[in-house]
Amino acid sequence: MNIISEYVAPWALAKEKVPIHFVWEEEPSLKKIIITIPDDFLVDELLNAKDCVQKGSKIMIPIECLETPNYFGITVCSKNIYDQPMILREIKVQFFSADKTLIERTLNAKIVRPFIEIVKAPKKVIVTDKTDIKKLFNLSITHSGFGSAEITLKALSHNRTISKVDSLYYEILRELIEDGMEALKTGYEKADSYSDDISINEEEIHKIASDLIIKLEKHEIPPDMKDEVLQDIEELLKDDKSKEKLLQTIYSKVRRLVVASVLHFLDKYPHEDIELSFGNIKTTFQTDIKQLIMHLNYNDSMGNKYQQLEKMIEVEDNRTNKKKVFDVPINIEWNTEKFVLNQVD
Amino acid sequence: MVNSDTKKGTISMISNIQKILDSLKPFTPDVKSLNVDYLARSSSAKVLIHVPFKKREMFNRIEIPSDQGYKIDEVFDGESLDKLRLPCSLEENKWIIDTKKLPSSEKYFITLKGEVSKNNLDELVRVHSPENPNHEDELDKYWIHSAIKNMGTLEKIYSALSIERVAVSVNVGVNRSFSSSIPSKVRDWLEARAEMEFIIDSGDRQKVFREWIKYRSARRNVGKVSTRDILDISNRLLSKEIFLIFIEVDDPYRIEGITSIEQSSRVPDSIKVNIRTDLNYNRPAAKGNLIFKKKDFAAKITDEFDKIIKRE
């Protein structure tokens, strides 16, 4: 028996579809095909075959069930998420005549995932009057798996989130929302006080403004923004007149918005295969903080969520004026450990 | 295990053609080929009919129902293979050909053309590409797979089925190419500028002065770059003409184009590249890779910035 083409997709994330096919020269003695899939996989679809029976992890295809006698396809996927960056699973395909095995093939499905580790974090930070807070908090994070990781970082103290997004973009959004509400109430427009060389045309400004409204309508704001404000904005957006007023306010901030959105874009993708959901974060230091817990959550492009990473950091405040509250940026050094799929085709 | 209602699409296509064949029964029709154009969402069937002289006395009309979604596209003389210019009239939901107007040949090929709905198409073919590419040093690689879902139903009845221009789209990630190629001095300038705007609002003159000095210095480093330039570079490099220079696909796939982004005020995360291939009885499934030459693309971005920074 002569196989013309066999295929298994060379990699897939957990729960992502893995297409497989076999094409062969018509073989009169072929009576049935048995496909054995791993226990932790399921069949998504069978192509070019009908009324087949699956018993446990075996799928039986008698020749009569094939639509044409030279081809079948099957799409499988993993049921679970795995701990290791890559796991191999075998799919066995056997072609039988009436009395013997004609051909047997084993295909390897590779299920991969991003794998994030916090490799360096301070065990303790000491703040003094001379401390440069911009250099206080340094983490080193490594990605040693496959695929894009969408990461959300938080810092908590006494079970409360004390971090917030460090993004000009979101600062302007906040301002915008507040000003938008003001404009609606009092009907004034705040003009931008600083003029310089930037010139964006009318059409572009409208595009930016509409994009932003779409974002607000879709609730694409960081988690620390208050819900009540968003509800107010939703009310604003329902009415054409007030939506127009919001547009005007955006208009006046648009120059800053354009700059901010480019910076935000750069912050969001700091490294290959890393997407920081809301950009960089900073944490607010107050006197009563003795301990910080960093939470890092991530998912892959299929939305599979992986185990939360935690790091505890002790804080010692030796400043003379401990009452002063300040924001500390969290500096992250990103590293990638090269991941090699053994066999890439 | 395989649910038979996934055959709905193919069944309605068959029943439409079957009704046409029923009406051609007196002329012993034989479907020679059935082509589905996935991209154009159309199908065409070539039917061979026999019209011996004796039949022309009994049946003076060839009738084809016009309400099955198909129309007569062409008629060829089966012996000379000449294309015929035949008057074909429409009466009471039927295309009519007067047999007296036919030349002396006894065989004819009729090409029927019809539209195929998206649902029907989705039931014919399965296409897949991965969420994430494999990163190699200079390029990103995406696998592409397309396969006929249900060959036999159509294939058994008609001797040759081909599905042309089967469309797959691959989302090629470009965000990293941009964020890593925007020169750091451009970033420094953007940050100085953003700081500047905030500090001005604070009204603290000393701070404003200090920031202004920083801003002026950062500005000098980037020459005539404006924020607008950054968006212009993005829009230009992500246009069909330029972006596809950095994309390659394996046989039997061909690049069809990209789904163009609107002139945007944001740099997009990915670009949808549209690929096509043909499938048939001998090749019911296709495999291959799409390669994005990311290193070259990033170099191009850096190049564009250098040009602007240096311009007078």
XYZ file of C-alpha atoms in Angstrom:
657
model
C 0.000 0.000 0.000
C 1.332 3.409 -0.954
C 0.776 6.500 1.201
C 0.877 9.654 -0.930
C 0.569 12.217 1.847
C 0.401 12.132 5.631
C 0.252 15.115 7.925
C -0.105 16.233 11.512
C 0.065 19.947 12.387
C 3.596 20.472 13.809
C 2.508 22.305 16.983
C -0.602 23.496 18.765
C -1.525 25.108 22.066
C -3.636 23.201 24.585
C -7.198 22.843 23.249
C -6.143 24.215 19.877
C -7.217 22.126 16.852
C -4.646 19.742 15.406
C -5.521 18.755 11.818
C -4.323 15.368 10.520
C -4.756 13.740 7.117
C -3.785 10.671 5.108
C -4.018 10.347 1.330
C -3.074 7.060 -0.346
C -3.243 5.277 -3.664
C -6.457 3.306 -3.854
C -5.810 -0.111 -2.409
C -8.385 -2.809 -3.203
C -7.411 -4.997 -0.249
C -7.937 -2.209 2.304
C -10.827 -3.134 4.573
C -10.617 -0.878 7.607
C -8.653 1.860 9.333
C -8.231 2.187 13.089
C -7.089 5.468 14.630
C -5.930 5.451 18.242
C -5.804 8.837 19.944
C -4.296 9.636 23.373
C -6.608 9.340 26.404
C -6.326 13.039 27.123
C -7.361 14.058 23.594
C -10.730 14.316 21.955
C -11.907 14.158 18.349
C -13.166 17.444 16.984
C -14.125 16.241 13.526
C -13.687 13.451 11.015
C -13.353 14.344 7.340
C -14.482 12.245 4.387
C -15.915 9.533 6.618
C -19.416 8.902 7.924
C -21.114 6.808 10.607
C -17.888 5.807 12.312
C -17.770 4.292 15.764
C -15.520 5.512 18.561
C -14.805 3.141 21.447
C -12.732 4.800 24.116
C -9.706 6.180 22.345
C -10.113 4.086 19.183
C -11.955 5.228 16.079
C -12.868 2.499 13.615
C -13.387 3.386 9.954
C -14.565 0.481 7.781
C -13.762 1.125 4.117
C -17.490 1.457 3.293
C -17.659 4.473 5.568
C -15.094 6.423 3.577
C -16.670 8.772 1.047
C -13.810 8.207 -1.371
C -11.444 5.259 -0.859
C -8.191 7.247 -0.909
C -8.400 9.800 1.895
C -9.499 10.712 5.411
C -8.874 13.627 7.728
C -9.271 13.955 11.476
C -9.006 16.997 13.744
C -8.130 16.391 17.384
C -7.281 18.575 20.357
C -6.052 18.128 23.911
C -8.666 18.098 26.650
C -6.356 19.607 29.238
C -3.724 22.196 29.922
C -0.313 20.801 30.821
C 2.458 21.826 33.207
C 5.380 21.271 30.886
C 6.293 23.713 28.113
C 5.910 20.910 25.576
C 4.362 17.472 25.654
C 4.314 14.848 22.931
C 1.320 12.673 22.285
C 1.091 9.792 19.814
C -1.695 9.194 17.351
C -1.557 5.738 15.801
C -3.119 5.005 12.428
C -3.438 1.415 11.217
C -4.617 0.294 7.784
C -5.930 -3.303 7.652
C -6.799 -5.773 4.933
C -9.060 -8.747 5.727
C -6.317 -10.658 7.438
C -3.338 -8.430 8.196
C -1.987 -4.951 8.890
C -1.070 -3.257 5.640
C 0.557 -0.157 7.082
C 0.956 1.319 10.534
C 1.933 4.901 11.219
C 2.546 6.856 14.416
C 2.153 10.618 14.307
C 3.368 12.945 17.056
C 1.273 15.858 18.182
C 3.213 18.554 20.071
C 1.224 20.525 22.584
C 3.047 23.652 23.639
C 2.547 26.564 25.993
C 4.203 29.783 27.103
C 6.155 29.284 30.313
C 6.854 32.282 32.514
C 9.087 32.417 35.572
C 10.039 35.261 37.863
C 13.729 34.487 38.082
C 14.882 37.482 40.085
C 12.975 39.540 42.578
C 14.204 41.333 45.663
C 13.478 39.528 48.923
C 13.517 42.836 50.682
C 13.529 46.497 49.651
C 14.786 49.242 51.914
C 13.621 52.790 51.277
C 15.666 55.716 52.594
C 15.674 59.446 51.901
C 18.434 58.929 49.354
C 16.728 56.091 47.491
C 16.168 56.654 43.786
C 12.658 55.238 43.611
C 12.931 54.774 39.875
C 15.546 52.109 40.507
C 14.031 50.573 43.600
C 11.928 47.720 42.297
C 13.527 45.383 39.799
C 12.218 42.068 38.564
C 13.671 39.697 36.051
C 11.157 37.577 34.182
C 11.941 34.778 31.758
C 9.797 33.250 29.055
C 11.036 29.776 28.250
C 8.050 28.239 26.473
C 6.277 28.638 23.169
C 3.728 31.159 22.051
C 2.563 34.536 23.168
C 1.838 35.105 26.868
C -0.653 37.775 27.847
C 0.465 38.889 31.283
C -1.307 40.787 34.041
C 0.773 41.959 36.991
C -0.493 43.099 40.343
C 1.041 44.103 43.639
C -0.940 43.483 46.795
C -0.582 44.458 50.406
C -2.883 43.235 53.178
C -4.912 41.491 50.445
C -5.583 44.771 48.723
C -4.321 45.637 45.249
C -2.022 48.614 45.578
C -0.640 48.665 42.068
C -2.075 50.599 39.172
C -1.254 50.843 35.526
C 1.621 53.155 34.762
C 0.303 54.400 31.527
C -0.108 57.877 30.191
C -2.759 56.515 27.920
C -4.948 55.484 30.813
C -4.188 58.736 32.683
C -5.596 60.636 29.734
C -8.562 58.267 29.587
C -9.273 59.034 33.224
C -8.962 62.764 32.609
C -11.115 62.438 29.565
C -13.845 60.705 31.419
C -13.803 63.321 34.166
C -13.680 66.192 31.700
C -16.331 64.545 29.615
C -18.648 64.551 32.570
C -17.783 68.210 33.313
C -18.377 69.232 29.724
C -21.741 67.572 29.792
C -22.750 69.357 32.970
C -21.414 72.808 32.244
C -21.131 72.703 28.471
C -17.585 74.066 28.218
C -14.626 72.727 26.266
C -11.175 72.669 27.749
C -8.559 73.735 25.225
C -5.123 72.225 25.167
C -2.666 74.787 26.457
C 0.495 73.643 24.747
C 0.961 74.076 21.036
C 3.784 72.748 18.956
C 4.708 71.335 15.623
C 2.391 68.383 15.491
C -0.255 68.601 12.853
C -2.850 65.926 12.479
C -5.625 66.403 10.008
C -9.309 66.664 10.902
C -10.142 63.221 9.603
C -7.406 61.609 11.645
C -8.562 63.332 14.804
C -12.056 62.062 14.262
C -10.735 58.576 13.698
C -8.767 58.669 16.951
C -11.770 60.002 18.803
C -14.101 57.326 17.423
C -11.562 54.591 18.163
C -11.448 55.754 21.744
C -15.211 55.801 22.051
C -15.302 52.251 20.724
C -12.762 51.271 23.386
C -14.891 52.828 26.096
C -17.979 51.169 24.711
C -16.165 47.844 24.824
C -15.054 48.364 28.440
C -11.393 48.219 27.492
C -10.114 50.022 30.530
C -7.733 48.850 33.239
C -9.181 47.005 36.226
C -8.458 49.809 38.678
C -10.780 52.267 36.975
C -13.993 52.736 38.843
C -17.112 51.088 37.573
C -19.366 54.040 38.398
C -17.392 56.257 36.038
C -17.845 53.740 33.266
C -21.578 53.623 33.882
C -21.692 57.403 33.589
C -19.825 57.199 30.298
C -22.227 54.557 29.022
C -25.053 56.975 29.721
C -23.151 59.697 27.862
C -22.651 57.478 24.848
C -26.321 56.573 24.543
C -27.303 60.098 23.633
C -26.032 61.586 20.358
C -25.721 65.102 21.723
C -23.688 64.122 24.762
C -21.621 61.738 22.655
C -20.786 64.733 20.467
C -19.707 66.701 23.553
C -17.442 63.851 24.594
C -15.978 63.841 21.104
C -15.190 67.544 21.432
C -13.366 66.953 24.697
C -11.383 64.139 23.146
C -10.589 66.441 20.253
C -8.871 68.862 22.553
C -6.711 66.133 24.066
C -6.024 64.241 20.917
C -2.500 65.389 20.392
C -1.510 64.050 23.789
C -3.548 60.942 23.107
C -1.643 60.116 19.938
C 1.684 60.360 21.723
C 0.312 58.426 24.671
C -1.112 55.653 22.524
C 2.203 55.110 20.741
C 4.013 54.935 24.089
C 1.334 52.601 25.373
C 1.847 50.351 22.373
C 5.568 50.213 23.067
C 4.892 49.371 26.717
C 2.355 46.724 25.869
C 4.825 44.695 23.805
C 8.071 44.961 25.720
C 9.556 41.738 24.396
C 9.047 38.907 21.910
C 5.908 36.906 22.770
C 5.064 39.059 25.770
C 1.933 41.158 25.895
C 1.408 43.168 29.048
C -2.365 43.495 29.225
C -2.360 47.072 30.445
C 1.253 48.092 30.066
C 3.681 48.740 32.902
C 2.523 49.013 36.496
C 3.591 51.056 39.455
C 2.849 50.545 43.077
C 1.864 53.072 45.681
C 3.978 53.114 48.823
C 2.418 53.999 52.094
C 3.824 53.796 55.590
C 1.945 50.759 56.709
C 3.305 48.498 53.998
C 5.611 45.893 55.487
C 5.107 43.278 52.861
C 4.200 43.211 49.210
C 2.991 40.244 47.232
C 3.492 40.283 43.465
C 0.908 38.311 41.472
C 1.631 37.418 37.908
C -1.161 35.831 35.872
C -0.897 34.817 32.266
C -2.778 33.109 29.495
C -1.936 31.966 26.000
C -3.525 32.958 22.689
C -6.258 30.346 23.119
C -7.216 31.978 26.416
C -5.907 29.044 28.460
C -5.052 30.327 31.931
C -1.893 29.087 33.626
C -0.946 28.896 37.255
C -0.501 32.194 39.062
C 3.056 33.128 40.045
C 3.663 34.784 43.393
C 6.607 36.527 44.985
C 6.692 37.992 48.451
C 8.778 41.094 49.074
C 9.491 42.625 52.478
C 9.503 46.389 52.739
C 11.527 48.428 55.227
C 10.803 52.153 55.315
C 13.719 54.151 56.814
C 12.772 57.600 55.555
C 12.624 60.547 57.929
C 9.204 61.587 56.634
C 7.269 58.361 56.467
C 3.980 60.095 55.871
C 4.815 60.921 52.269
C 3.040 58.588 49.861
C 4.745 57.902 46.560
C 4.462 55.799 43.441
C 7.175 53.345 42.566
C 7.497 51.949 39.054
C 8.105 48.228 38.741
C 11.041 47.705 36.418
C 11.072 44.466 34.524
C 13.929 42.892 32.658
C 12.505 40.447 30.132
C 14.398 37.418 28.909
C 13.622 34.689 26.455
C 15.115 31.267 26.701
C 15.152 29.903 23.219
C 12.578 27.190 22.700
C 13.264 24.630 20.020
C 10.580 22.452 18.516
C 12.609 19.335 17.747
C 11.219 18.842 14.353
C 9.801 21.777 12.490
C 8.270 21.189 9.133
C -20.353 9.828 14.974
C -20.108 12.168 12.047
C -23.361 14.100 12.038
C -25.173 13.952 8.752
C -26.534 17.470 9.016
C -23.098 18.757 8.181
C -23.915 17.509 4.715
C -26.745 20.005 4.366
C -24.672 22.355 2.280
C -23.532 19.743 -0.173
C -27.000 18.236 -0.342
C -28.627 21.467 -1.426
C -25.935 21.934 -4.061
C -26.579 18.404 -5.315
C -30.347 18.711 -5.312
C -30.123 21.893 -7.349
C -27.935 20.252 -9.950
C -30.052 17.090 -9.812
C -33.198 19.030 -10.688
C -31.412 20.468 -13.691
C -30.228 17.017 -14.744
C -33.762 15.674 -14.408
C -34.994 18.250 -16.865
C -32.213 17.273 -19.284
C -33.091 13.565 -19.033
C -34.265 13.180 -22.620
C -30.735 14.116 -23.661
C -28.890 11.634 -21.385
C -26.862 14.197 -19.440
C -23.448 13.358 -17.998
C -21.736 15.760 -15.556
C -18.129 15.893 -16.639
C -16.829 18.288 -14.008
C -17.990 20.331 -11.063
C -15.824 23.238 -9.972
C -16.375 25.313 -6.888
C -14.563 28.645 -6.678
C -14.260 29.229 -2.946
C -13.169 32.839 -3.188
C -15.736 33.915 -5.790
C -18.384 31.770 -4.058
C -19.492 30.352 -7.355
C -19.696 26.933 -8.911
C -19.731 25.738 -12.480
C -20.745 22.389 -13.867
C -19.901 21.060 -17.332
C -22.634 18.778 -18.595
C -22.418 16.661 -21.731
C -25.727 16.115 -23.489
C -26.709 14.026 -26.510
C -29.055 15.480 -29.091
C -29.358 12.985 -31.997
C -31.539 14.016 -34.947
C -34.278 11.615 -34.039
C -34.646 13.324 -30.659
C -34.983 16.732 -32.280
C -38.273 15.672 -33.828
C -39.638 14.490 -30.496
C -38.116 17.226 -28.318
C -37.793 20.583 -30.001
C -36.725 22.312 -26.821
C -33.910 21.846 -24.305
C -35.285 23.199 -21.038
C -33.274 24.058 -17.924
C -35.034 25.395 -14.805
C -33.799 28.911 -13.981
C -34.820 28.821 -10.313
C -32.181 26.371 -9.075
C -29.531 29.034 -8.753
C -27.782 28.127 -11.994
C -27.779 29.757 -15.402
C -26.432 28.641 -18.776
C -23.041 30.231 -19.245
C -21.747 28.644 -22.450
C -22.643 25.963 -24.970
C -19.932 24.182 -26.980
C -20.317 21.875 -29.944
C -19.164 18.496 -28.587
C -17.504 17.464 -31.822
C -15.930 20.605 -33.252
C -15.532 22.143 -29.760
C -16.660 25.484 -31.189
C -18.457 27.833 -28.859
C -21.985 28.344 -30.076
C -23.858 31.575 -30.225
C -27.295 30.290 -29.467
C -30.375 32.268 -28.769
C -31.490 31.235 -25.325
C -34.795 32.572 -24.123
C -36.310 32.686 -20.666
C -39.915 31.526 -20.373
C -41.794 30.700 -17.198
C -38.684 30.066 -15.089
C -36.983 28.007 -17.773
C -34.005 28.633 -20.032
C -35.029 27.393 -23.476
C -32.787 26.311 -26.365
C -34.510 25.512 -29.651
C -33.049 22.201 -30.924
C -33.686 23.256 -34.517
C -31.102 25.994 -34.058
C -28.389 23.455 -33.176
C -25.778 22.493 -35.792
C -25.294 18.949 -37.051
C -23.280 17.566 -34.093
C -25.047 15.180 -31.810
C -23.077 16.019 -28.636
C -22.960 19.306 -26.740
C -21.248 20.650 -23.623
C -23.306 23.035 -21.509
C -21.559 25.058 -18.788
C -23.855 25.988 -15.923
C -22.832 28.717 -13.486
C -24.277 29.305 -10.051
C -23.625 30.949 -6.696
C -22.648 29.083 -3.566
C -23.529 30.417 -0.131
C -20.910 30.799 2.606
C -22.624 28.053 4.626
C -22.367 25.655 1.725
C -18.697 26.512 1.323
C -17.986 25.987 5.002
C -19.410 22.522 4.707
C -17.158 21.667 1.779
C -13.730 22.552 3.134
C -11.909 22.844 6.476
C -9.001 25.252 6.870
C -6.675 25.777 9.850
C -3.656 27.835 10.803
C -2.085 28.227 14.276
C -2.555 31.013 16.817
C 1.194 31.388 17.275
C 4.070 30.974 14.828
C 7.314 29.175 15.455
C 10.057 31.767 15.924
C 13.256 31.100 14.085
C 16.114 33.614 14.173
C 15.195 35.600 11.126
C 11.636 34.556 10.458
C 8.303 33.469 11.888
C 6.714 30.306 10.509
C 2.977 29.454 10.456
C 1.656 26.047 9.292
C -1.396 26.031 6.996
C -3.778 23.125 6.424
C -6.831 22.792 4.196
C -8.902 19.689 3.449
C -12.105 18.671 1.743
C -14.664 17.716 4.329
C -16.866 15.521 2.278
C -15.504 14.404 -1.026
C -17.631 11.460 -1.855
C -21.131 12.812 -2.004
C -20.357 14.994 -4.955
C -17.485 12.950 -6.300
C -19.437 9.717 -6.569
C -22.161 11.276 -8.632
C -20.044 13.470 -10.819
C -16.792 12.128 -12.095
C -14.605 15.088 -11.245
C -14.927 17.583 -8.408
C -12.476 20.387 -7.883
C -12.610 23.181 -5.375
C -10.568 26.101 -6.569
C -9.131 29.035 -4.671
C -9.827 27.597 -1.240
C -9.204 30.524 1.040
C -7.261 30.465 4.312
C -6.252 33.517 6.259
C -3.294 33.700 8.605
C -2.991 36.459 11.223
C 0.658 37.470 11.040
C 1.777 39.212 14.231
C 3.558 42.521 13.544
C 3.369 44.348 16.879
C 6.746 43.152 18.032
C 8.418 44.148 14.763
C 7.305 47.707 15.355
C 7.882 47.982 19.053
C 11.399 46.619 18.759
C 12.343 48.725 15.739
C 11.231 52.168 16.765
C 14.615 53.728 17.593
C 15.201 54.412 21.283
C 15.852 58.097 20.619
C 12.368 58.368 19.107
C 10.986 56.756 22.215
C 12.991 59.131 24.418
C 11.578 62.056 22.504
C 8.018 60.759 22.872
C 8.478 60.335 26.595
C 10.058 63.771 27.026
C 7.187 65.235 25.116
C 4.580 63.460 27.192
C 6.289 64.621 30.413
C 6.391 68.152 29.018
C 2.657 68.258 28.489
C 1.879 67.176 32.022
C 4.325 69.485 33.680
C 3.037 72.510 31.823
C -0.354 71.855 33.361
C 1.211 71.830 36.810
C 2.201 75.502 36.471
C 5.516 74.974 38.267
C 7.814 77.277 36.290
C 11.054 75.751 37.394
C 9.915 72.258 36.527
C 8.593 73.474 33.189
C 11.953 75.021 32.382
C 13.891 71.873 33.304
C 11.587 69.673 31.249
C 11.799 72.069 28.325
C 15.593 71.715 28.223
C 15.253 67.931 28.267
C 12.606 68.048 25.592
C 14.643 70.317 23.320
C 17.622 68.010 23.545
C 15.525 64.901 22.827
C 13.903 66.746 19.934
C 17.229 67.646 18.375
C 18.173 63.973 18.354
C 15.217 62.997 16.262
C 15.366 65.740 13.676
C 12.058 66.182 11.960
C 10.206 63.123 13.215
C 6.612 63.786 14.212
C 4.079 61.483 15.817
C 2.257 61.537 12.536
C 5.318 60.019 10.889
C 5.168 56.988 13.140
C 1.602 56.263 12.099
C 2.405 56.989 8.453
C 5.280 54.506 8.489
C 3.017 51.885 9.991
C 0.257 52.449 7.432
C 2.685 52.441 4.526
C 4.632 49.326 5.520
C 1.459 47.425 6.272
C -0.013 48.103 2.857
C -0.432 45.236 0.417
C 2.345 46.433 -1.876
C 5.024 46.518 0.784
C 4.044 44.007 3.433
C 3.709 41.072 1.021
C 7.372 41.487 0.075
C 8.119 39.970 3.469
C 5.729 37.017 3.150
C 6.387 33.679 1.439
C 4.177 30.604 1.178
C 4.936 27.017 0.154
C 3.370 25.252 -2.812
C 0.521 24.463 -3.300
C -0.470 27.687 -1.564
C -0.495 31.088 -3.230
C -0.800 34.554 -1.724
C -4.112 36.156 -2.520
C -3.602 39.461 -0.702
C -4.065 41.045 2.689
C -7.173 42.288 4.395
C -6.178 45.901 4.412
C -6.305 47.888 7.608
C -7.970 51.247 7.529
C -5.739 54.270 7.752
C -5.268 53.932 11.424
C -4.390 56.029 14.400
C -2.932 52.909 16.013
C -0.296 50.424 15.025
C -2.138 47.104 14.532
C -1.227 43.892 16.328
C -1.416 41.647 13.280
C -2.117 41.617 9.589
C -4.473 39.118 7.979
C -2.754 37.502 5.010
C -5.104 35.716 2.611
C -3.859 32.521 0.985
C -5.453 30.235 -1.558
C -5.046 26.709 -2.884
C -6.954 24.230 -5.059
C -8.264 20.888 -3.858
C -9.586 17.908 -5.829
C -9.808 14.114 -5.871
C -6.054 13.684 -6.213
C -5.274 16.384 -3.700
C -8.112 16.372 -1.158
C -5.866 17.960 1.499
C -3.052 20.509 1.284
C -0.248 21.358 3.697
C 2.454 24.030 3.704
C 3.947 26.946 5.609
C 3.727 30.713 5.582
C 6.926 32.534 6.391
C 7.146 36.086 7.663
C 10.616 37.559 7.190
C 10.431 39.478 10.422
C 14.104 40.434 10.632
C 14.024 42.031 7.200
C 10.750 43.752 8.047
C 12.173 45.168 11.274
C 15.219 46.397 9.334
C 12.900 48.130 6.895
C 11.122 49.909 9.753
C 14.420 51.090 11.225
C 15.453 52.264 7.772
C 12.302 54.331 7.368
C 12.888 56.038 10.693
C 16.506 56.793 9.851
C 15.375 58.460 6.634
C 12.990 60.742 8.475
C 15.394 61.585 11.254
C 18.019 62.556 8.706
C 15.793 64.550 6.401
C 16.302 68.311 6.032
